[in-house]
Amino acid sequence: MKNLLSYDEALTRLLAGATPVRDTESVPTQAAAGRVLAAPLVSTLDVPPLDNTSMDGYAVRCADVPASGTRLAVAQRIPAGSVGHTLAPGTAARIFTGAPLPAGADAVVMQELCAVEGGAVTINHVPRPGEWIRRRGEDIAAGAEVLAAGTRLTAAHVGVAASVGAARLTVFRRLRVALFSTGDELAMPGEPLKPGGIYNSNRYTLRALLEAMGCVVDDCGIVPDRREATQVALRDAAAANDLILTSGGVSVGEEDHVKPSVEAEGRLDLWKIAIKPGKPLAFGAVRRGDGDDGSEAAFIGLPGNPVSSFVTFLVLVRPFILRAQGAAQALPLGLERRADFDFPGDPRREFLRARVNADGGLDLFGNQSSGVLTSCTWADGLVDNPAGQAIARGDRVRFLPFSELL
């Protein structure tokens, strides 16, 4: 569309303007989930460290079990955490999941296929070499890079780190984000609404999104609709934070003081982006101190409508924050799903609230207005629909699940 940035152009500019944090810290591995790894983790050991059994059963020599019904003496018992002795020919070892395989054994027969009587076991299965054995180093080899720098750590990542004995991990420091709202019409939940007032849902939504991303949030509250107060708030926020995030108030109205205040304290670009919901977005920076050293905090101003603010954060601000946090992967992974709805399309790229139905297809929320925040609690994610493309029932569409975005 004329004079509008495409979504891809806006995203490219945002990512180019994201300055990754440099400072790092060492944290306990058990507290590292959600952080971004600053240095690669290399294993100093094999995982597993020895050949071991993946099943409760009996360790045997395959040559000793030529046929089902073979009876062997049980010569030893090997629980997890202990090491047995060499398996003598013609014998079996009672063994439990995770226990090291005794020397000489080349298979494990699960206990359900065995019958024990006295000190002997009848093997009712002809084993194959290697059956139910986990080999030394088959998961991780000593010297291998287990986790790459830039990995945003999940529960699985910290589990892997623990499996190679890493008690601490080097991560980038948390991104510090100042969040404030503007508007004399705003009230906080629990306060009475004055005539013309509205409750400030964006403050709650954006703070929760930032904290879920591991940011340290400096909640600056509601800034009065006055130019001087707005500039003071911006200066204070820039001094201690990496990013200043606002919603609403970045326009040219007489009561919209954010735009001239940011321009006075730094620099600002106002973008109109060909997306729906969304469209207006402000991106710039606020100087720190006297600005002689060129130090500044990034500034992003989101649209004020609650769905626009929510969706624009997910598809534009979230990648910016991930890049600034040092994450290697900033963009969400989309899935292909079947649309179980018809949609006429729009000249702008649309992010439609939808959810997965019992048949695996997608249903569309009936009211896609940017003011209907309940559509975001009903939905499982967003259909990323290209500009000008109509959707017919049965079409394959790109779906961004909230599990990738929240």
Coordinates of C-alpha atoms in Angstrom, one line a residue:
M1 CA 0.0 0.0 0.0
K2 CA 1.2 3.5 -0.8
N3 CA 3.3 5.2 1.9
L4 CA 3.1 2.2 4.2
L5 CA 6.0 0.0 5.2
S6 CA 5.5 -3.7 4.7
Y7 CA 5.7 -5.9 7.8
D8 CA 9.0 -7.4 6.5
E9 CA 10.5 -3.9 6.0
A10 CA 9.5 -2.8 9.5
L11 CA 10.8 -6.0 11.0
T12 CA 14.1 -5.6 9.2
R13 CA 14.5 -2.0 10.4
L14 CA 13.7 -3.0 14.0
L15 CA 16.1 -5.9 14.1
A16 CA 18.8 -3.7 12.6
G17 CA 18.2 -1.2 15.4
A18 CA 18.4 -3.7 18.2
T19 CA 21.7 -3.5 20.1
P20 CA 22.5 -6.8 21.8
V21 CA 23.5 -6.5 25.5
R22 CA 27.1 -7.3 26.1
D23 CA 27.3 -7.8 29.9
T24 CA 27.2 -11.4 31.1
E25 CA 26.8 -13.2 34.4
S26 CA 27.2 -16.7 35.8
V27 CA 24.0 -18.2 37.1
P28 CA 23.1 -21.5 38.7
T29 CA 21.9 -23.9 36.0
Q30 CA 18.7 -24.5 37.9
A31 CA 17.9 -20.8 37.6
A32 CA 18.9 -20.3 33.9
A33 CA 15.6 -21.1 32.2
G34 CA 14.4 -18.2 30.1
R35 CA 17.9 -16.7 29.9
V36 CA 20.1 -16.4 26.8
L37 CA 23.3 -18.4 26.8
A38 CA 26.4 -16.1 26.2
A39 CA 29.0 -18.8 25.8
P40 CA 28.8 -22.3 24.2
L41 CA 28.5 -25.2 26.5
V42 CA 31.0 -28.1 25.7
S43 CA 30.6 -31.4 27.4
T44 CA 33.6 -32.9 29.3
L45 CA 32.1 -36.4 29.4
D46 CA 30.2 -38.9 27.5
V47 CA 26.4 -39.2 28.1
P48 CA 25.7 -41.9 29.0
P49 CA 29.1 -42.5 30.6
L50 CA 28.8 -46.3 30.1
D51 CA 26.8 -48.8 28.1
N52 CA 23.6 -49.3 30.2
T53 CA 20.2 -50.9 30.0
S54 CA 17.1 -48.9 29.0
M55 CA 14.8 -51.6 30.5
D56 CA 14.4 -53.7 33.7
G57 CA 15.3 -57.3 32.7
Y58 CA 18.2 -59.7 32.3
A59 CA 21.6 -59.0 30.7
V60 CA 22.7 -62.0 28.7
R61 CA 25.1 -63.2 26.0
C62 CA 23.1 -63.7 22.8
A63 CA 25.1 -66.9 22.1
D64 CA 23.8 -68.4 25.3
V65 CA 20.1 -68.0 24.2
P66 CA 19.8 -69.8 20.9
A67 CA 16.1 -70.5 21.4
S68 CA 13.1 -69.3 23.3
G69 CA 12.8 -71.2 26.6
T70 CA 16.5 -71.2 27.4
R71 CA 17.2 -71.5 31.1
L72 CA 20.2 -69.6 32.6
A73 CA 21.5 -69.3 36.2
V74 CA 21.2 -65.7 37.6
A75 CA 24.7 -65.0 38.7
Q76 CA 24.5 -61.4 39.8
R77 CA 22.1 -58.5 40.5
I78 CA 22.9 -55.0 39.2
P79 CA 20.8 -52.0 40.3
A80 CA 21.2 -48.5 38.9
G81 CA 24.2 -46.8 40.5
S82 CA 26.3 -49.9 40.9
V83 CA 28.7 -51.8 38.5
G84 CA 28.5 -55.6 38.1
H85 CA 31.3 -58.0 37.2
T86 CA 32.1 -59.8 34.0
L87 CA 29.1 -62.0 32.9
A88 CA 30.2 -65.6 32.9
P89 CA 29.1 -67.7 29.9
G90 CA 25.9 -69.6 30.5
T91 CA 24.6 -67.1 33.1
A92 CA 22.3 -64.0 33.2
A93 CA 22.5 -60.8 35.3
R94 CA 19.4 -59.3 36.9
I95 CA 19.6 -55.7 35.8
F96 CA 17.6 -52.5 36.3
T97 CA 17.0 -49.5 34.1
G98 CA 20.0 -47.2 33.9
A99 CA 22.5 -49.8 35.4
P100 CA 25.8 -50.3 33.5
L101 CA 25.9 -53.4 31.3
P102 CA 28.3 -56.0 32.7
A103 CA 31.3 -56.9 30.6
G104 CA 30.6 -59.8 28.3
A105 CA 26.8 -59.1 28.0
D106 CA 25.6 -58.0 24.6
A107 CA 21.8 -57.7 25.1
V108 CA 19.1 -57.2 27.6
V109 CA 15.8 -59.2 27.7
M110 CA 12.9 -57.3 29.3
Q111 CA 11.6 -58.9 32.4
E112 CA 8.1 -59.4 30.9
L113 CA 9.7 -62.0 28.5
C114 CA 11.3 -63.9 31.3
A115 CA 10.2 -66.3 34.1
V116 CA 12.1 -66.6 37.3
E117 CA 12.2 -69.8 39.4
G118 CA 14.7 -70.2 42.2
G119 CA 18.1 -69.0 41.2
A120 CA 17.5 -69.4 37.5
V121 CA 15.6 -67.5 34.7
T122 CA 13.9 -68.9 31.6
I123 CA 14.4 -66.6 28.7
N124 CA 11.3 -66.7 26.5
H125 CA 12.7 -64.6 23.7
V126 CA 15.7 -64.9 21.3
P127 CA 17.6 -61.6 21.8
R128 CA 19.4 -59.6 19.1
P129 CA 22.9 -58.1 19.9
G130 CA 22.4 -54.6 21.3
E131 CA 18.7 -55.1 22.3
W132 CA 17.6 -52.6 25.0
I133 CA 21.2 -51.3 25.4
R134 CA 22.0 -47.5 25.4
R135 CA 25.6 -47.1 24.2
R136 CA 28.2 -44.9 25.9
G137 CA 28.1 -41.4 24.4
E138 CA 25.1 -42.1 22.2
D139 CA 23.4 -39.0 23.5
I140 CA 26.4 -36.7 24.0
A141 CA 30.1 -37.3 23.2
A142 CA 32.9 -35.8 25.3
G143 CA 34.1 -32.6 23.6
A144 CA 30.8 -32.0 21.7
E145 CA 29.2 -28.6 21.8
V146 CA 26.0 -29.3 23.7
L147 CA 24.4 -25.8 23.6
A148 CA 25.3 -22.9 21.3
A149 CA 25.8 -19.3 22.4
G150 CA 22.6 -17.4 21.7
T151 CA 20.3 -20.2 22.8
R152 CA 17.3 -19.0 24.7
L153 CA 17.2 -21.7 27.4
T154 CA 14.2 -23.8 28.0
A155 CA 13.6 -26.5 30.6
A156 CA 15.0 -29.1 28.2
H157 CA 18.2 -27.0 27.7
V158 CA 18.9 -26.7 31.4
G159 CA 18.3 -30.4 31.8
V160 CA 20.8 -31.2 29.1
A161 CA 23.3 -28.8 30.8
A162 CA 22.8 -30.6 34.1
S163 CA 23.3 -34.0 32.4
V164 CA 26.9 -33.0 31.5
G165 CA 27.5 -31.7 35.0
A166 CA 27.3 -28.0 34.4
A167 CA 26.4 -26.4 37.7
R168 CA 26.5 -22.9 36.3
L169 CA 25.9 -21.2 32.9
T170 CA 27.2 -18.0 31.5
V171 CA 24.2 -15.9 30.3
F172 CA 23.6 -12.4 29.1
R173 CA 22.3 -10.0 31.7
R174 CA 18.5 -9.4 31.6
L175 CA 17.2 -6.7 29.3
R176 CA 15.9 -3.7 31.3
V177 CA 12.7 -2.2 29.9
A178 CA 10.8 0.9 31.1
L179 CA 7.1 0.7 30.6
F180 CA 4.8 3.6 30.9
S181 CA 1.3 4.7 29.9
T182 CA 0.1 8.1 28.9
G183 CA -3.3 9.5 29.1
D184 CA -5.4 11.3 31.8
E185 CA -8.3 9.1 30.8
L186 CA -6.6 6.0 32.2
A187 CA -7.5 4.4 35.5
M188 CA -6.1 1.4 37.3
P189 CA -8.3 -1.6 38.2
G190 CA -9.7 -1.0 41.7
E191 CA -10.1 2.7 41.1
P192 CA -13.4 4.3 40.3
L193 CA -13.9 5.3 36.7
K194 CA -14.4 9.0 36.1
P195 CA -16.6 10.1 33.2
G196 CA -14.8 9.2 29.9
G197 CA -12.3 7.1 31.7
I198 CA -11.1 3.6 30.8
Y199 CA -9.1 0.9 32.7
N200 CA -5.5 0.6 31.6
S201 CA -5.4 -3.0 30.3
N202 CA -2.3 -2.4 28.1
R203 CA -0.1 -1.8 31.1
Y204 CA -1.1 -5.2 32.5
T205 CA -0.8 -7.0 29.1
L206 CA 2.6 -5.5 28.2
R207 CA 4.1 -6.0 31.6
A208 CA 3.1 -9.7 31.6
L209 CA 4.5 -10.1 28.1
L210 CA 7.8 -8.5 29.1
E211 CA 8.2 -10.5 32.3
A212 CA 7.5 -13.7 30.4
M213 CA 10.4 -12.9 28.1
G214 CA 12.7 -12.5 31.1
C215 CA 13.0 -8.7 31.1
V216 CA 13.4 -6.6 34.2
V217 CA 10.4 -4.3 34.0
D218 CA 10.6 -0.7 35.3
D219 CA 6.9 0.1 35.6
C220 CA 6.8 3.9 35.4
G221 CA 3.1 4.0 35.8
I222 CA 0.8 6.5 34.1
V223 CA 2.5 9.7 32.9
P224 CA 0.3 12.9 33.0
D225 CA -0.7 14.4 29.7
R226 CA 1.9 17.3 30.1
R227 CA 5.0 17.9 27.9
E228 CA 7.3 18.6 30.9
A229 CA 6.2 15.5 32.8
T230 CA 6.6 13.3 29.7
Q231 CA 10.2 14.5 29.1
V232 CA 11.2 14.0 32.7
A233 CA 9.8 10.5 32.6
L234 CA 11.7 9.7 29.4
R235 CA 15.0 11.0 30.8
D236 CA 14.6 9.0 34.0
A237 CA 13.7 5.9 32.0
A238 CA 16.6 6.2 29.6
A239 CA 19.1 6.5 32.4
A240 CA 18.5 3.1 33.8
N241 CA 17.0 1.0 31.0
D242 CA 17.8 -0.5 27.6
L243 CA 14.3 0.0 26.1
I244 CA 11.4 2.3 26.7
L245 CA 8.0 0.9 25.7
T246 CA 4.8 2.9 25.6
S247 CA 1.3 2.3 24.2
G248 CA -0.8 5.1 22.7
G249 CA -0.2 8.8 22.6
V250 CA 2.3 8.9 19.7
S251 CA 0.3 11.1 17.3
V252 CA -0.1 14.7 16.5
G253 CA -3.0 15.6 18.8
E254 CA -2.8 18.5 21.2
E255 CA -2.8 16.1 24.2
D256 CA -0.3 13.6 22.6
H257 CA 3.0 14.7 24.1
V258 CA 5.1 11.5 23.6
K259 CA 6.1 12.3 20.0
P260 CA 7.5 15.9 20.6
S261 CA 9.0 14.7 23.9
V262 CA 11.0 11.8 22.3
E263 CA 12.1 14.1 19.5
A264 CA 13.3 16.7 22.1
E265 CA 15.2 14.0 24.1
G266 CA 16.4 11.9 21.2
R267 CA 15.1 10.8 17.8
L268 CA 11.9 9.3 16.5
D269 CA 10.5 7.7 13.4
L270 CA 6.8 7.3 13.0
W271 CA 5.9 4.4 10.8
K272 CA 2.7 3.4 9.2
I273 CA 2.9 -0.4 8.7
A274 CA 0.7 -2.3 6.3
I275 CA -0.5 -4.7 9.0
K276 CA -3.8 -5.3 10.7
P277 CA -4.3 -5.0 13.6
G278 CA -1.6 -2.4 14.2
K279 CA -0.5 0.1 11.5
P280 CA 1.0 2.9 13.7
L281 CA 4.4 2.3 15.4
A282 CA 7.0 4.6 16.6
F283 CA 10.7 3.7 16.8
G284 CA 13.6 5.7 18.0
A285 CA 15.8 6.4 20.9
V286 CA 16.2 8.6 24.0
R287 CA 19.6 10.0 25.0
R288 CA 21.2 9.2 28.3
G289 CA 22.5 12.0 30.4
D290 CA 24.0 14.8 28.3
G291 CA 24.3 12.4 25.3
D292 CA 28.0 13.2 24.8
D293 CA 29.0 9.6 24.8
G294 CA 26.3 8.6 22.3
S295 CA 24.6 6.4 24.8
E296 CA 20.9 6.0 24.4
A297 CA 17.9 3.8 25.2
A298 CA 15.8 2.4 22.4
F299 CA 12.2 3.6 22.2
I300 CA 9.2 1.8 20.8
G301 CA 5.7 3.3 20.9
L302 CA 2.8 0.9 20.2
P303 CA -0.7 1.6 19.1
G304 CA -3.2 2.1 21.9
N305 CA -6.0 -0.3 20.9
P306 CA -5.6 -3.3 23.2
V307 CA -5.5 -6.0 20.4
S308 CA -3.2 -3.8 18.2
S309 CA -0.9 -3.4 21.2
F310 CA -0.9 -7.1 22.0
V311 CA -0.4 -8.3 18.4
T312 CA 2.2 -5.7 17.4
F313 CA 4.2 -6.6 20.5
L314 CA 4.2 -10.3 19.5
V315 CA 5.1 -9.9 15.8
L316 CA 7.4 -6.8 16.0
V317 CA 8.6 -6.0 19.6
R318 CA 9.2 -9.6 20.6
P319 CA 11.8 -10.2 17.8
F320 CA 13.4 -6.9 18.7
I321 CA 13.7 -7.9 22.3
L322 CA 15.1 -11.3 21.5
R323 CA 17.7 -9.8 19.3
A324 CA 18.6 -7.3 22.0
Q325 CA 18.8 -10.2 24.5
G326 CA 21.4 -11.9 22.3
A327 CA 19.2 -14.7 21.1
A328 CA 20.3 -16.3 17.8
Q329 CA 16.7 -17.1 16.8
A330 CA 14.4 -14.0 16.9
L331 CA 11.6 -15.0 14.6
P332 CA 8.8 -17.5 15.5
L333 CA 8.3 -20.8 13.7
G334 CA 5.0 -20.9 11.8
L335 CA 3.0 -24.1 11.2
E336 CA 0.8 -25.0 8.2
R337 CA -2.8 -25.6 9.2
R338 CA -6.1 -26.1 7.4
A339 CA -8.5 -23.1 7.5
D340 CA -12.0 -24.2 8.4
F341 CA -13.4 -20.7 7.6
D342 CA -13.7 -18.3 4.7
F343 CA -12.2 -14.8 4.8
P344 CA -12.2 -12.1 2.2
G345 CA -8.7 -10.8 2.8
D346 CA -7.5 -7.2 3.2
P347 CA -5.0 -5.0 1.4
R348 CA -2.9 -5.2 4.5
R349 CA -1.1 -8.2 5.9
E350 CA -3.4 -9.5 8.7
F351 CA -2.8 -11.4 11.9
L352 CA -6.1 -13.1 12.6
R353 CA -7.0 -14.5 16.0
A354 CA -7.8 -18.2 15.5
R355 CA -7.8 -21.5 17.4
V356 CA -7.3 -25.2 16.6
N357 CA -10.6 -27.2 16.6
A358 CA -11.1 -30.8 17.4
D359 CA -10.5 -31.8 13.8
G360 CA -7.1 -30.1 13.7
G361 CA -8.3 -27.2 11.5
L362 CA -8.5 -23.6 12.5
D363 CA -11.6 -21.6 13.5
L364 CA -11.7 -17.9 13.3
F365 CA -12.9 -15.6 16.0
G366 CA -16.0 -13.9 14.8
N367 CA -15.0 -10.3 15.6
Q368 CA -11.6 -9.3 14.5
S369 CA -11.8 -5.7 15.8
S370 CA -8.7 -4.3 17.4
G371 CA -10.7 -3.4 20.5
V372 CA -11.9 -6.9 21.3
L373 CA -9.2 -8.2 23.7
T374 CA -11.3 -11.3 24.5
S375 CA -10.4 -12.6 21.0
C376 CA -6.8 -13.1 22.4
T377 CA -7.9 -15.2 25.3
W378 CA -10.2 -17.3 23.0
A379 CA -7.5 -17.9 20.4
D380 CA -4.6 -20.4 20.3
G381 CA -2.6 -18.2 18.0
L382 CA -2.5 -16.0 14.9
V383 CA -3.1 -16.7 11.2
D384 CA -0.4 -14.8 9.3
N385 CA -2.3 -13.9 6.1
P386 CA -0.5 -12.1 3.3
A387 CA -1.8 -8.8 2.0
G388 CA -4.7 -9.1 -0.5
Q389 CA -5.1 -12.9 -0.1
A390 CA -8.6 -14.3 0.4
I391 CA -8.9 -17.5 2.4
A392 CA -11.3 -20.2 1.4
R393 CA -12.4 -23.1 3.6
G394 CA -9.9 -25.9 3.2
D395 CA -6.9 -23.7 2.3
R396 CA -3.6 -24.2 4.0
V397 CA -2.5 -21.1 6.0
R398 CA 0.5 -20.1 8.1
F399 CA -0.4 -20.3 11.8
L400 CA 1.7 -18.8 14.6
P401 CA 0.7 -20.6 17.8
F402 CA 0.8 -18.6 21.0
S403 CA 3.2 -21.3 22.4
E404 CA 5.7 -19.8 20.0
L405 CA 4.9 -16.2 20.9
L406 CA 4.1 -16.0 24.6

